[in-house]
Amino acid sequence: MKKIIISTFAISALLFTTSCEDDFDTDVKDIVVTSGEANFSKYVALGNSLTSGYRDGALYSDGQNESYPSMIANQMKLAGGGDFKQPLMPNNIGGFNNLPGFAGKLTLQVVNGSLTPVPSTPGGALDNVSAGRPYQNMGVPGAKSYHLVAPGYGNMAGLATGTANPYFVRFASSATTSVLADAMSQTPTFFSLWIGSNDVLLYATSGGTNSTTVGGVTTYTAATVQTGNTNPATYKSNDISDPNVVAGSVKAVLDGLKSVGTTKGVIANVPYVTSIPYFTTVPYNPLTPAALGANLTTLNQSLYGPLKQALTAFGAGDRINLLSATSNNPVLIKDESLTNLSAQLTAALTPSLGLPTATAFGQIFGQARQATSEDYILLTSSSVIASTAPGAPVPVNVYGISYPLQNQHVLTKTEAAYVKTAIDAYNGSIKTLADTYGLAFVDANAKMVELNSTSGITFDGVKYTAKFVSGGAFSLDGVHLTGRGYAIVANEFIKAINMKYKSTLPQVDANKYSGVKFP
């Protein structure tokens, strides 16, 4: 995990109370709580990790108890709402010690004098809580839109082939059921649906790559951006789902619920993933003249200067500029959308750098350029910058400085454009479906953009932003929310429900929920 130095200023920002205008729209403490035109007696929530209460890189009991559906259900109880059960994890750490890739939650620890998010040892083995069914929170971490309607998504045997999800395996009613089928079996009177983020998020958080591990060595290749392929069975794990697949999956959920008489509910759209701390924390230009020191001049003379000269000769001089001695410098990245000039650069530059003639210099710099403000350096890449690139020849072996950050470290502007195009298409369909089915609608995208703004969102005098750690709304994984962040989301759902169904559910007090925990 990345190394983070959290300053005294950042810590104090968490405790700072502003005098900004309060975000509560209306003081409803003296208003009689009613359900209006809705019936909240059996509320079921469908979605992914955001619905489950996932945070700090894991699903754990304290986080689940502060899920936004749980908050909404508590307010619904004031207007005739019934019980709301969640498939709680058996511990407050999360993760599965009998499955690879499922570490426990991140916690802030002091490492080499700095506060750093560190993953915990998994809290236990994959358990099964299906005996406690039915559960009304049916958020499944990792689920994409089409997974909600996929039979067998809770089949233990499917874990080895990637056709099942351990979080749904825990509470599925059978090996052949789907998330939707289990929701329908409860005949809910009201539902919420927030799905679609993972259909593009996994592409973005992987830097637009899919990974393959053979013999302990992991290789990364560019993920396919699905266009016109409406067969999810052919998708790789990090591919962007075709918009027609997302729209069709959401419609299938709505039609399934409607078939059992569930016609009232609320649906939310997909936030731009590039408005969350995972993509906005590490700047594109973190290389200060002071940090580079005497190497700055050497790099300009032996690498950046010759490289720019050669690229200019091939009509690509805009890829590289000399390092500045007066301002921050961008990191060096690999951009697979660029014309590959490997052969040309190998012939032109290998001798001038004193590298062995057998060195495939062009393979390193054939698609290299300096990052711009339109590129997103991933949160986890912080620990990679300035580290040694395995197997790279000296002197071109320092990530981000003399060796490009690879595709899995950066979401380039081209890849970010794919992400935005997909999300815009998803959101257009989700809004149309909300209108067609007469549902309440939450513009979660607009709220996250607001949260990512300088002014942020203020509740009862406390300001929240999308700043990593100090903003108070996002957890240590930089993707999922804190309890306070989920409360902000819960209030958006409540406002949309009240507006559509003329109910008077009170908003929750975001300040009463937990934020980032310090050691």
Short mmCIF file of C-alpha atoms in Angstrom, two decimals:
data_model
loop_
_atom_site.label_atom_id
_atom_site.label_comp_id
_atom_site.label_asym_id
_atom_site.label_seq_id
_atom_site.Cartn_x
_atom_site.Cartn_y
_atom_site.Cartn_z
CA MET A 1 0.00 0.00 0.00
CA LYS A 2 1.13 3.53 -0.61
CA LYS A 3 3.13 5.45 1.95
CA ILE A 4 1.39 8.57 3.15
CA ILE A 5 2.70 11.33 5.35
CA ILE A 6 -0.27 12.86 7.13
CA SER A 7 0.60 16.26 8.48
CA THR A 8 -0.61 17.98 11.61
CA PHE A 9 -2.56 20.32 9.34
CA ALA A 10 -4.38 17.39 7.75
CA ILE A 11 -5.31 15.98 11.13
CA SER A 12 -6.57 19.30 12.40
CA ALA A 13 -8.66 19.69 9.26
CA LEU A 14 -10.69 16.70 10.37
CA LEU A 15 -11.63 18.52 13.55
CA PHE A 16 -12.14 21.96 12.05
CA THR A 17 -15.63 23.41 12.23
CA THR A 18 -16.57 25.96 9.59
CA SER A 19 -19.24 28.61 9.51
CA CYS A 20 -20.30 27.67 5.97
CA GLU A 21 -23.96 27.36 5.10
CA ASP A 22 -25.50 24.11 6.32
CA ASP A 23 -26.38 21.50 3.69
CA PHE A 24 -29.57 20.42 5.45
CA ASP A 25 -32.33 21.70 3.19
CA THR A 26 -35.12 21.88 5.75
CA ASP A 27 -35.34 21.59 9.50
CA VAL A 28 -37.83 18.73 9.93
CA LYS A 29 -37.47 18.02 13.64
CA ASP A 30 -40.99 19.30 14.30
CA ILE A 31 -42.61 17.64 11.27
CA VAL A 32 -44.66 14.48 11.77
CA VAL A 33 -42.88 11.60 10.02
CA THR A 34 -45.08 9.88 7.46
CA SER A 35 -44.56 7.43 4.59
CA GLY A 36 -46.56 9.54 2.17
CA GLU A 37 -47.47 7.52 -0.92
CA ALA A 38 -44.86 4.84 -0.15
CA ASN A 39 -44.95 1.72 1.99
CA PHE A 40 -41.70 1.14 3.90
CA SER A 41 -42.79 -1.99 5.77
CA LYS A 42 -40.34 -4.20 3.83
CA TYR A 43 -37.40 -2.33 2.37
CA VAL A 44 -34.72 -4.18 0.39
CA ALA A 45 -31.48 -2.63 -0.91
CA LEU A 46 -29.69 -3.99 -3.98
CA GLY A 47 -26.24 -2.94 -5.15
CA ASN A 48 -22.52 -3.52 -4.80
CA SER A 49 -19.87 -2.66 -2.21
CA LEU A 50 -21.21 0.88 -1.78
CA THR A 51 -24.54 -0.59 -0.69
CA SER A 52 -22.99 -3.20 1.60
CA GLY A 53 -21.08 -0.67 3.72
CA TYR A 54 -17.66 -1.75 2.44
CA ARG A 55 -14.86 0.59 3.50
CA ASP A 56 -11.11 0.65 4.22
CA GLY A 57 -10.55 -2.04 1.60
CA ALA A 58 -12.75 -4.67 3.28
CA LEU A 59 -16.23 -5.62 4.41
CA TYR A 60 -16.40 -5.70 8.20
CA SER A 61 -19.16 -5.48 10.77
CA ASP A 62 -18.69 -1.90 11.99
CA GLY A 63 -18.71 -0.66 8.39
CA GLN A 64 -21.83 -2.67 7.58
CA ASN A 65 -23.62 -1.16 10.56
CA GLU A 66 -22.96 2.24 9.00
CA SER A 67 -24.11 1.34 5.50
CA TYR A 68 -26.34 3.93 3.87
CA PRO A 69 -29.28 1.46 3.49
CA SER A 70 -29.13 0.75 7.23
CA MET A 71 -29.31 4.47 7.93
CA ILE A 72 -32.27 4.84 5.56
CA ALA A 73 -34.04 1.84 7.13
CA ASN A 74 -33.71 3.37 10.58
CA GLN A 75 -35.46 6.51 9.34
CA MET A 76 -38.12 4.41 7.63
CA LYS A 77 -38.94 2.75 10.94
CA LEU A 78 -40.27 6.12 12.05
CA ALA A 79 -42.84 5.80 9.27
CA GLY A 80 -43.88 2.15 9.57
CA GLY A 81 -40.71 0.52 8.30
CA GLY A 82 -39.92 -3.03 9.33
CA ASP A 83 -36.78 -4.89 10.34
CA PHE A 84 -33.67 -4.48 8.21
CA LYS A 85 -31.19 -7.34 8.52
CA GLN A 86 -27.69 -7.34 7.09
CA PRO A 87 -25.41 -10.36 6.44
CA LEU A 88 -22.88 -9.15 8.98
CA MET A 89 -19.31 -10.37 8.79
CA PRO A 90 -18.29 -12.49 11.81
CA ASN A 91 -15.60 -10.03 12.85
CA ASN A 92 -14.59 -6.40 12.70
CA ILE A 93 -11.56 -6.98 10.48
CA GLY A 94 -12.92 -8.49 7.29
CA GLY A 95 -11.18 -10.51 4.62
CA PHE A 96 -11.02 -14.28 4.14
CA ASN A 97 -7.93 -16.22 5.17
CA ASN A 98 -8.83 -19.19 2.96
CA LEU A 99 -9.18 -17.16 -0.24
CA PRO A 100 -6.36 -15.29 -2.03
CA GLY A 101 -6.66 -11.54 -2.42
CA PHE A 102 -9.02 -10.84 0.49
CA ALA A 103 -7.00 -9.02 3.14
CA GLY A 104 -8.49 -7.48 6.25
CA LYS A 105 -9.32 -3.80 6.57
CA LEU A 106 -6.76 -1.03 6.24
CA THR A 107 -5.74 0.75 9.41
CA LEU A 108 -3.52 3.78 9.90
CA GLN A 109 -0.20 2.82 11.46
CA VAL A 110 3.06 4.65 12.01
CA VAL A 111 5.61 3.23 9.57
CA ASN A 112 9.07 4.80 9.44
CA GLY A 113 7.71 7.89 11.16
CA SER A 114 4.72 8.34 8.85
CA LEU A 115 1.06 7.43 9.13
CA THR A 116 0.40 4.76 6.52
CA PRO A 117 -2.66 2.62 5.64
CA VAL A 118 -1.68 -0.99 6.29
CA PRO A 119 -3.86 -4.03 5.48
CA SER A 120 -4.78 -6.29 8.39
CA THR A 121 -4.45 -10.05 8.49
CA PRO A 122 -7.83 -11.50 7.40
CA GLY A 123 -10.20 -11.98 10.29
CA GLY A 124 -11.26 -15.53 9.44
CA ALA A 125 -12.37 -18.04 6.82
CA LEU A 126 -15.26 -17.58 4.42
CA ASP A 127 -18.37 -18.25 6.49
CA ASN A 128 -21.97 -19.00 5.55
CA VAL A 129 -24.82 -17.03 7.08
CA SER A 130 -27.62 -18.22 4.79
CA ALA A 131 -29.45 -19.70 7.80
CA GLY A 132 -30.19 -16.16 8.94
CA ARG A 133 -31.99 -15.25 5.75
CA PRO A 134 -33.72 -13.24 4.51
CA TYR A 135 -31.37 -10.26 4.52
CA GLN A 136 -32.62 -6.91 3.38
CA ASN A 137 -29.20 -5.43 2.59
CA MET A 138 -28.29 -7.31 -0.58
CA GLY A 139 -25.28 -5.23 -1.51
CA VAL A 140 -22.55 -7.52 -2.89
CA PRO A 141 -19.00 -6.13 -3.03
CA GLY A 142 -17.51 -6.56 -6.48
CA ALA A 143 -20.84 -7.03 -8.25
CA LYS A 144 -21.30 -5.52 -11.68
CA SER A 145 -24.74 -4.75 -13.07
CA TYR A 146 -25.17 -8.08 -14.84
CA HIS A 147 -24.08 -10.03 -11.76
CA LEU A 148 -27.32 -9.10 -10.00
CA VAL A 149 -29.30 -11.17 -12.49
CA ALA A 150 -26.77 -14.00 -12.95
CA PRO A 151 -27.88 -17.45 -11.66
CA GLY A 152 -25.16 -19.22 -9.68
CA TYR A 153 -23.45 -16.02 -8.52
CA GLY A 154 -23.64 -17.48 -5.00
CA ASN A 155 -22.37 -20.95 -5.90
CA MET A 156 -19.31 -21.96 -3.85
CA ALA A 157 -18.07 -24.11 -6.73
CA GLY A 158 -17.99 -21.06 -8.97
CA LEU A 159 -15.35 -19.26 -6.90
CA ALA A 160 -12.54 -21.16 -8.61
CA THR A 161 -13.76 -20.20 -12.08
CA GLY A 162 -14.66 -16.59 -11.25
CA THR A 163 -18.38 -17.05 -11.91
CA ALA A 164 -19.35 -16.61 -8.26
CA ASN A 165 -18.74 -14.04 -5.56
CA PRO A 166 -17.75 -15.03 -1.99
CA TYR A 167 -19.79 -12.22 -0.47
CA PHE A 168 -22.96 -13.57 -2.11
CA VAL A 169 -21.92 -17.17 -1.41
CA ARG A 170 -22.18 -16.22 2.27
CA PHE A 171 -25.92 -15.56 2.18
CA ALA A 172 -27.37 -16.89 -1.10
CA SER A 173 -30.44 -19.10 -0.68
CA SER A 174 -29.08 -21.74 -3.06
CA ALA A 175 -26.26 -22.50 -5.49
CA THR A 176 -28.46 -21.65 -8.46
CA THR A 177 -30.15 -18.46 -7.30
CA SER A 178 -29.37 -14.86 -8.25
CA VAL A 179 -29.25 -11.69 -6.19
CA LEU A 180 -32.42 -10.51 -7.92
CA ALA A 181 -34.24 -13.80 -7.31
CA ASP A 182 -33.46 -13.68 -3.59
CA ALA A 183 -34.67 -10.09 -3.45
CA MET A 184 -37.88 -10.95 -5.29
CA SER A 185 -38.58 -13.83 -2.91
CA GLN A 186 -39.04 -11.27 -0.14
CA THR A 187 -41.75 -9.38 -2.07
CA PRO A 188 -40.46 -6.03 -0.81
CA THR A 189 -42.75 -3.02 -0.60
CA PHE A 190 -39.90 -0.61 -1.34
CA PHE A 191 -36.41 -0.96 -2.79
CA SER A 192 -33.24 0.96 -3.50
CA LEU A 193 -30.85 0.18 -6.34
CA TRP A 194 -27.35 1.59 -6.81
CA ILE A 195 -25.38 -0.42 -9.35
CA GLY A 196 -23.02 0.18 -12.28
CA SER A 197 -19.91 1.59 -10.64
CA ASN A 198 -17.98 -1.69 -10.90
CA ASP A 199 -18.82 -1.94 -14.59
CA VAL A 200 -16.19 0.73 -15.14
CA LEU A 201 -14.38 1.12 -11.80
CA LEU A 202 -12.26 -2.02 -12.06
CA TYR A 203 -10.95 -0.86 -15.43
CA ALA A 204 -10.07 2.51 -13.95
CA THR A 205 -8.45 1.30 -10.71
CA SER A 206 -6.29 -1.13 -12.68
CA GLY A 207 -5.00 1.68 -14.88
CA GLY A 208 -6.90 0.23 -17.83
CA THR A 209 -5.28 -3.20 -17.60
CA ASN A 210 -6.01 -6.87 -17.08
CA SER A 211 -3.39 -8.93 -15.27
CA THR A 212 -2.25 -12.51 -15.77
CA THR A 213 0.02 -14.39 -13.34
CA VAL A 214 2.12 -17.27 -14.68
CA GLY A 215 4.82 -18.90 -12.60
CA GLY A 216 4.59 -16.15 -10.01
CA VAL A 217 5.25 -13.42 -12.58
CA THR A 218 2.44 -10.94 -13.21
CA THR A 219 2.08 -9.34 -16.62
CA TYR A 220 -0.30 -6.53 -17.53
CA THR A 221 -2.09 -5.97 -20.81
CA ALA A 222 -4.51 -3.28 -21.86
CA ALA A 223 -8.09 -4.13 -20.96
CA THR A 224 -10.67 -4.27 -23.72
CA VAL A 225 -13.10 -1.38 -23.85
CA GLN A 226 -16.37 -3.06 -24.73
CA THR A 227 -18.29 -1.46 -27.57
CA GLY A 228 -21.17 -3.38 -29.03
CA ASN A 229 -20.30 -6.61 -27.23
CA THR A 230 -23.37 -7.47 -25.19
CA ASN A 231 -22.17 -10.88 -24.02
CA PRO A 232 -20.71 -10.48 -20.50
CA ALA A 233 -19.50 -14.09 -20.62
CA THR A 234 -16.69 -12.91 -22.90
CA TYR A 235 -15.63 -10.01 -20.68
CA LYS A 236 -12.38 -10.08 -18.77
CA SER A 237 -12.49 -8.99 -15.14
CA ASN A 238 -11.43 -5.39 -15.74
CA ASP A 239 -13.27 -4.71 -18.99
CA ILE A 240 -15.70 -1.82 -19.24
CA SER A 241 -19.23 -3.18 -19.63
CA ASP A 242 -21.07 -2.21 -22.77
CA PRO A 243 -23.72 0.43 -21.94
CA ASN A 244 -26.44 -1.80 -23.40
CA VAL A 245 -25.47 -4.53 -20.93
CA VAL A 246 -25.74 -2.13 -18.00
CA ALA A 247 -29.07 -0.72 -19.19
CA GLY A 248 -30.44 -4.20 -19.85
CA SER A 249 -29.32 -5.48 -16.46
CA VAL A 250 -30.87 -2.56 -14.59
CA LYS A 251 -34.10 -3.00 -16.55
CA ALA A 252 -34.11 -6.71 -15.73
CA VAL A 253 -33.86 -5.90 -12.01
CA LEU A 254 -36.70 -3.41 -12.24
CA ASP A 255 -38.87 -5.80 -14.25
CA GLY A 256 -38.19 -8.63 -11.79
CA LEU A 257 -39.19 -6.52 -8.81
CA LYS A 258 -42.25 -5.22 -10.65
CA SER A 259 -43.35 -8.80 -11.34
CA VAL A 260 -43.74 -9.40 -7.59
CA GLY A 261 -45.57 -6.12 -7.03
CA THR A 262 -42.59 -3.97 -6.02
CA THR A 263 -43.12 -0.80 -8.03
CA LYS A 264 -41.91 1.89 -5.67
CA GLY A 265 -38.29 2.58 -4.96
CA VAL A 266 -35.27 4.76 -5.56
CA ILE A 267 -32.41 4.36 -8.01
CA ALA A 268 -29.07 6.19 -8.18
CA ASN A 269 -26.70 6.83 -11.06
CA VAL A 270 -22.94 6.21 -11.30
CA PRO A 271 -20.39 8.78 -10.05
CA TYR A 272 -17.41 9.74 -12.15
CA VAL A 273 -14.71 7.52 -10.70
CA THR A 274 -12.11 10.21 -11.36
CA SER A 275 -13.71 12.40 -8.68
CA ILE A 276 -12.62 10.07 -5.86
CA PRO A 277 -9.34 10.15 -3.88
CA TYR A 278 -7.98 7.00 -5.53
CA PHE A 279 -7.39 9.13 -8.63
CA THR A 280 -6.99 12.63 -7.25
CA THR A 281 -4.54 12.26 -4.35
CA VAL A 282 -1.24 11.72 -6.16
CA PRO A 283 -0.45 14.70 -8.43
CA TYR A 284 0.77 14.23 -11.96
CA ASN A 285 3.80 16.41 -11.13
CA PRO A 286 5.17 15.32 -7.72
CA LEU A 287 8.87 15.58 -8.64
CA THR A 288 10.22 18.68 -6.91
CA PRO A 289 13.61 20.18 -7.81
CA ALA A 290 14.69 19.67 -4.19
CA ALA A 291 13.84 15.97 -4.28
CA LEU A 292 15.67 15.47 -7.58
CA GLY A 293 18.68 17.42 -6.32
CA ALA A 294 21.86 17.11 -8.35
CA ASN A 295 20.25 14.35 -10.40
CA LEU A 296 18.13 16.95 -12.14
CA THR A 297 21.02 18.30 -14.21
CA THR A 298 22.37 14.82 -14.89
CA LEU A 299 18.96 13.58 -16.04
CA ASN A 300 18.55 16.53 -18.40
CA GLN A 301 21.99 16.01 -19.91
CA SER A 302 22.01 12.23 -20.20
CA LEU A 303 18.35 11.29 -20.69
CA TYR A 304 15.72 13.99 -21.13
CA GLY A 305 17.78 16.13 -23.51
CA PRO A 306 18.83 13.31 -25.86
CA LEU A 307 15.37 11.74 -25.65
CA LYS A 308 13.61 14.99 -26.56
CA GLN A 309 16.04 15.60 -29.41
CA ALA A 310 15.44 12.14 -30.86
CA LEU A 311 11.67 12.34 -30.43
CA THR A 312 11.63 15.74 -32.14
CA ALA A 313 13.36 14.19 -35.13
CA PHE A 314 10.55 11.64 -35.31
CA GLY A 315 7.82 14.29 -34.96
CA ALA A 316 7.03 13.51 -31.31
CA GLY A 317 9.01 16.15 -29.46
CA ASP A 318 5.99 17.14 -27.38
CA ARG A 319 6.23 13.91 -25.38
CA ILE A 320 9.22 15.09 -23.33
CA ASN A 321 10.44 18.40 -21.91
CA LEU A 322 13.54 19.12 -19.86
CA LEU A 323 13.11 18.93 -16.10
CA SER A 324 12.53 22.29 -14.43
CA ALA A 325 14.81 23.58 -11.69
CA THR A 326 12.17 26.04 -10.43
CA SER A 327 8.85 24.17 -10.39
CA ASN A 328 7.40 20.69 -9.88
CA ASN A 329 7.99 18.19 -12.65
CA PRO A 330 5.63 15.55 -14.07
CA VAL A 331 6.35 11.87 -13.77
CA LEU A 332 7.38 9.82 -16.76
CA ILE A 333 4.65 7.40 -17.89
CA LYS A 334 3.98 4.81 -20.57
CA ASP A 335 1.02 5.63 -22.80
CA GLU A 336 -0.05 2.68 -24.93
CA SER A 337 -2.18 4.93 -27.14
CA LEU A 338 0.96 6.56 -28.57
CA THR A 339 2.69 5.45 -31.74
CA ASN A 340 5.41 3.05 -30.70
CA LEU A 341 8.82 4.47 -31.65
CA SER A 342 10.81 1.61 -30.11
CA ALA A 343 12.88 0.75 -33.15
CA GLN A 344 13.75 4.35 -33.92
CA LEU A 345 14.77 5.19 -30.36
CA THR A 346 16.80 2.03 -29.89
CA ALA A 347 18.93 2.91 -32.90
CA ALA A 348 19.20 6.58 -32.00
CA LEU A 349 19.78 6.55 -28.25
CA THR A 350 21.34 3.34 -26.99
CA PRO A 351 24.93 4.39 -27.82
CA SER A 352 24.53 7.91 -26.41
CA LEU A 353 23.39 6.62 -23.02
CA GLY A 354 26.22 4.13 -22.70
CA LEU A 355 23.82 1.21 -22.46
CA PRO A 356 24.68 -2.22 -23.82
CA THR A 357 23.78 -2.45 -27.50
CA ALA A 358 21.59 -5.46 -26.72
CA THR A 359 19.41 -3.32 -24.46
CA ALA A 360 16.01 -2.79 -26.02
CA PHE A 361 16.05 0.87 -25.10
CA GLY A 362 13.14 1.60 -27.36
CA GLN A 363 10.96 -0.85 -25.48
CA ILE A 364 11.33 1.37 -22.44
CA PHE A 365 10.78 4.75 -24.09
CA GLY A 366 8.96 3.91 -27.31
CA GLN A 367 5.63 4.99 -25.81
CA ALA A 368 6.93 7.17 -22.99
CA ARG A 369 5.84 10.70 -22.23
CA GLN A 370 5.55 13.03 -19.28
CA ALA A 371 2.20 13.03 -17.51
CA THR A 372 -0.21 15.95 -17.79
CA SER A 373 -3.04 17.22 -15.61
CA GLU A 374 -5.40 15.09 -17.70
CA ASP A 375 -3.76 11.88 -16.47
CA TYR A 376 -4.58 10.23 -13.14
CA ILE A 377 -1.79 8.69 -11.08
CA LEU A 378 -3.33 5.90 -8.98
CA LEU A 379 -3.26 6.17 -5.20
CA THR A 380 -1.33 2.91 -4.92
CA SER A 381 1.36 4.22 -7.29
CA SER A 382 2.68 6.63 -4.67
CA SER A 383 4.94 3.93 -3.29
CA VAL A 384 6.16 3.03 -6.78
CA ILE A 385 7.36 6.49 -7.80
CA ALA A 386 11.15 6.79 -7.31
CA SER A 387 11.49 3.07 -6.60
CA THR A 388 13.65 0.72 -8.68
CA ALA A 389 11.97 -0.88 -11.69
CA PRO A 390 12.65 -4.65 -11.54
CA GLY A 391 14.88 -5.82 -14.35
CA ALA A 392 15.42 -2.37 -15.86
CA PRO A 393 19.01 -1.48 -16.79
CA VAL A 394 21.01 1.17 -14.94
CA PRO A 395 20.80 4.15 -15.31
CA VAL A 396 17.23 4.06 -16.65
CA ASN A 397 15.62 2.11 -13.80
CA VAL A 398 13.87 4.58 -11.48
CA TYR A 399 10.08 4.55 -11.80
CA GLY A 400 8.56 7.84 -12.87
CA ILE A 401 11.96 9.53 -13.21
CA SER A 402 14.21 7.57 -15.56
CA TYR A 403 11.82 4.67 -16.19
CA PRO A 404 8.16 5.22 -17.13
CA LEU A 405 5.37 4.31 -14.75
CA GLN A 406 3.64 1.42 -16.48
CA ASN A 407 0.07 1.17 -17.68
CA GLN A 408 -1.17 -0.38 -14.41
CA HIS A 409 0.11 2.66 -12.47
CA VAL A 410 -1.72 5.37 -14.41
CA LEU A 411 -5.14 6.05 -15.88
CA THR A 412 -4.13 8.05 -18.94
CA LYS A 413 -6.25 10.80 -20.45
CA THR A 414 -7.26 8.42 -23.25
CA GLU A 415 -8.34 5.76 -20.79
CA ALA A 416 -10.09 8.36 -18.62
CA ALA A 417 -12.07 9.42 -21.68
CA TYR A 418 -13.26 5.82 -22.15
CA VAL A 419 -14.39 5.82 -18.53
CA LYS A 420 -16.31 9.09 -18.82
CA THR A 421 -17.99 8.04 -22.06
CA ALA A 422 -19.18 4.81 -20.46
CA ILE A 423 -20.46 6.49 -17.30
CA ASP A 424 -22.32 9.14 -19.28
CA ALA A 425 -24.02 6.37 -21.26
CA TYR A 426 -24.87 4.39 -18.13
CA ASN A 427 -26.31 7.45 -16.44
CA GLY A 428 -28.42 8.42 -19.42
CA SER A 429 -30.05 4.98 -19.34
CA ILE A 430 -30.48 4.93 -15.57
CA LYS A 431 -32.28 8.30 -15.60
CA THR A 432 -34.52 7.17 -18.45
CA LEU A 433 -35.40 3.97 -16.60
CA ALA A 434 -36.10 5.89 -13.40
CA ASP A 435 -38.54 8.11 -15.27
CA THR A 436 -40.11 5.22 -17.20
CA TYR A 437 -40.73 3.16 -14.07
CA GLY A 438 -41.81 6.15 -11.97
CA LEU A 439 -39.01 5.84 -9.43
CA ALA A 440 -37.26 8.34 -7.19
CA PHE A 441 -33.88 9.29 -8.64
CA VAL A 442 -30.60 10.18 -6.93
CA ASP A 443 -27.97 12.06 -8.91
CA ALA A 444 -25.06 10.50 -7.04
CA ASN A 445 -22.70 11.68 -9.75
CA ALA A 446 -23.53 15.34 -9.13
CA LYS A 447 -23.15 14.86 -5.37
CA MET A 448 -19.70 13.30 -5.72
CA VAL A 449 -18.61 16.11 -8.03
CA GLU A 450 -19.81 18.57 -5.39
CA LEU A 451 -17.94 16.67 -2.70
CA ASN A 452 -14.80 16.82 -4.86
CA SER A 453 -15.04 20.59 -5.21
CA THR A 454 -13.02 23.00 -3.08
CA SER A 455 -16.11 24.04 -1.12
CA GLY A 456 -17.18 20.44 -0.51
CA ILE A 457 -20.36 19.74 1.49
CA THR A 458 -21.16 21.13 4.92
CA PHE A 459 -23.39 19.45 7.51
CA ASP A 460 -24.22 21.23 10.74
CA GLY A 461 -21.05 23.31 10.54
CA VAL A 462 -18.67 20.48 9.57
CA LYS A 463 -17.16 20.54 6.10
CA TYR A 464 -16.61 17.35 4.10
CA THR A 465 -14.59 17.01 0.91
CA ALA A 466 -13.12 14.26 -1.27
CA LYS A 467 -9.61 14.90 0.05
CA PHE A 468 -7.91 11.67 1.05
CA VAL A 469 -8.06 11.17 4.85
CA SER A 470 -8.45 14.85 5.76
CA GLY A 471 -11.72 15.30 3.84
CA GLY A 472 -13.58 13.02 6.24
CA ALA A 473 -15.87 11.43 3.65
CA PHE A 474 -13.66 8.74 2.10
CA SER A 475 -12.11 5.75 3.84
CA LEU A 476 -8.52 4.57 3.65
CA ASP A 477 -8.95 2.73 0.35
CA GLY A 478 -9.66 6.01 -1.46
CA VAL A 479 -12.73 4.54 -3.19
CA HIS A 480 -15.32 3.75 -0.54
CA LEU A 481 -16.84 6.09 2.00
CA THR A 482 -16.55 6.46 5.75
CA GLY A 483 -19.64 6.25 7.95
CA ARG A 484 -19.94 10.02 7.55
CA GLY A 485 -19.61 9.73 3.79
CA TYR A 486 -22.31 7.08 3.67
CA ALA A 487 -24.53 9.36 5.76
CA ILE A 488 -24.16 12.04 3.08
CA VAL A 489 -25.30 9.46 0.52
CA ALA A 490 -28.18 8.31 2.75
CA ASN A 491 -29.47 11.87 2.92
CA GLU A 492 -29.48 12.15 -0.88
CA PHE A 493 -31.60 9.00 -1.05
CA ILE A 494 -33.92 10.28 1.67
CA LYS A 495 -34.39 13.63 -0.07
CA ALA A 496 -35.20 11.88 -3.36
CA ILE A 497 -37.67 9.53 -1.65
CA ASN A 498 -39.42 12.39 0.12
CA MET A 499 -39.68 14.41 -3.07
CA LYS A 500 -41.10 11.56 -5.15
CA TYR A 501 -43.44 9.93 -2.65
CA LYS A 502 -44.38 12.90 -0.47
CA SER A 503 -42.97 11.21 2.62
CA THR A 504 -41.29 13.14 5.43
CA LEU A 505 -38.40 10.93 6.42
CA PRO A 506 -35.89 12.97 8.46
CA GLN A 507 -32.31 13.17 7.28
CA VAL A 508 -29.55 11.60 9.33
CA ASP A 509 -26.88 13.55 11.20
CA ALA A 510 -23.69 12.79 9.29
CA ASN A 511 -21.55 14.10 12.13
CA LYS A 512 -22.70 11.31 14.45
CA TYR A 513 -21.11 8.61 12.33
CA SER A 514 -17.48 7.54 12.20
CA GLY A 515 -14.75 8.90 9.99
CA VAL A 516 -11.12 7.92 9.51
CA LYS A 517 -9.70 6.38 12.69
CA PHE A 518 -6.25 7.46 13.83
CA PRO A 519 -3.95 5.29 15.97
#
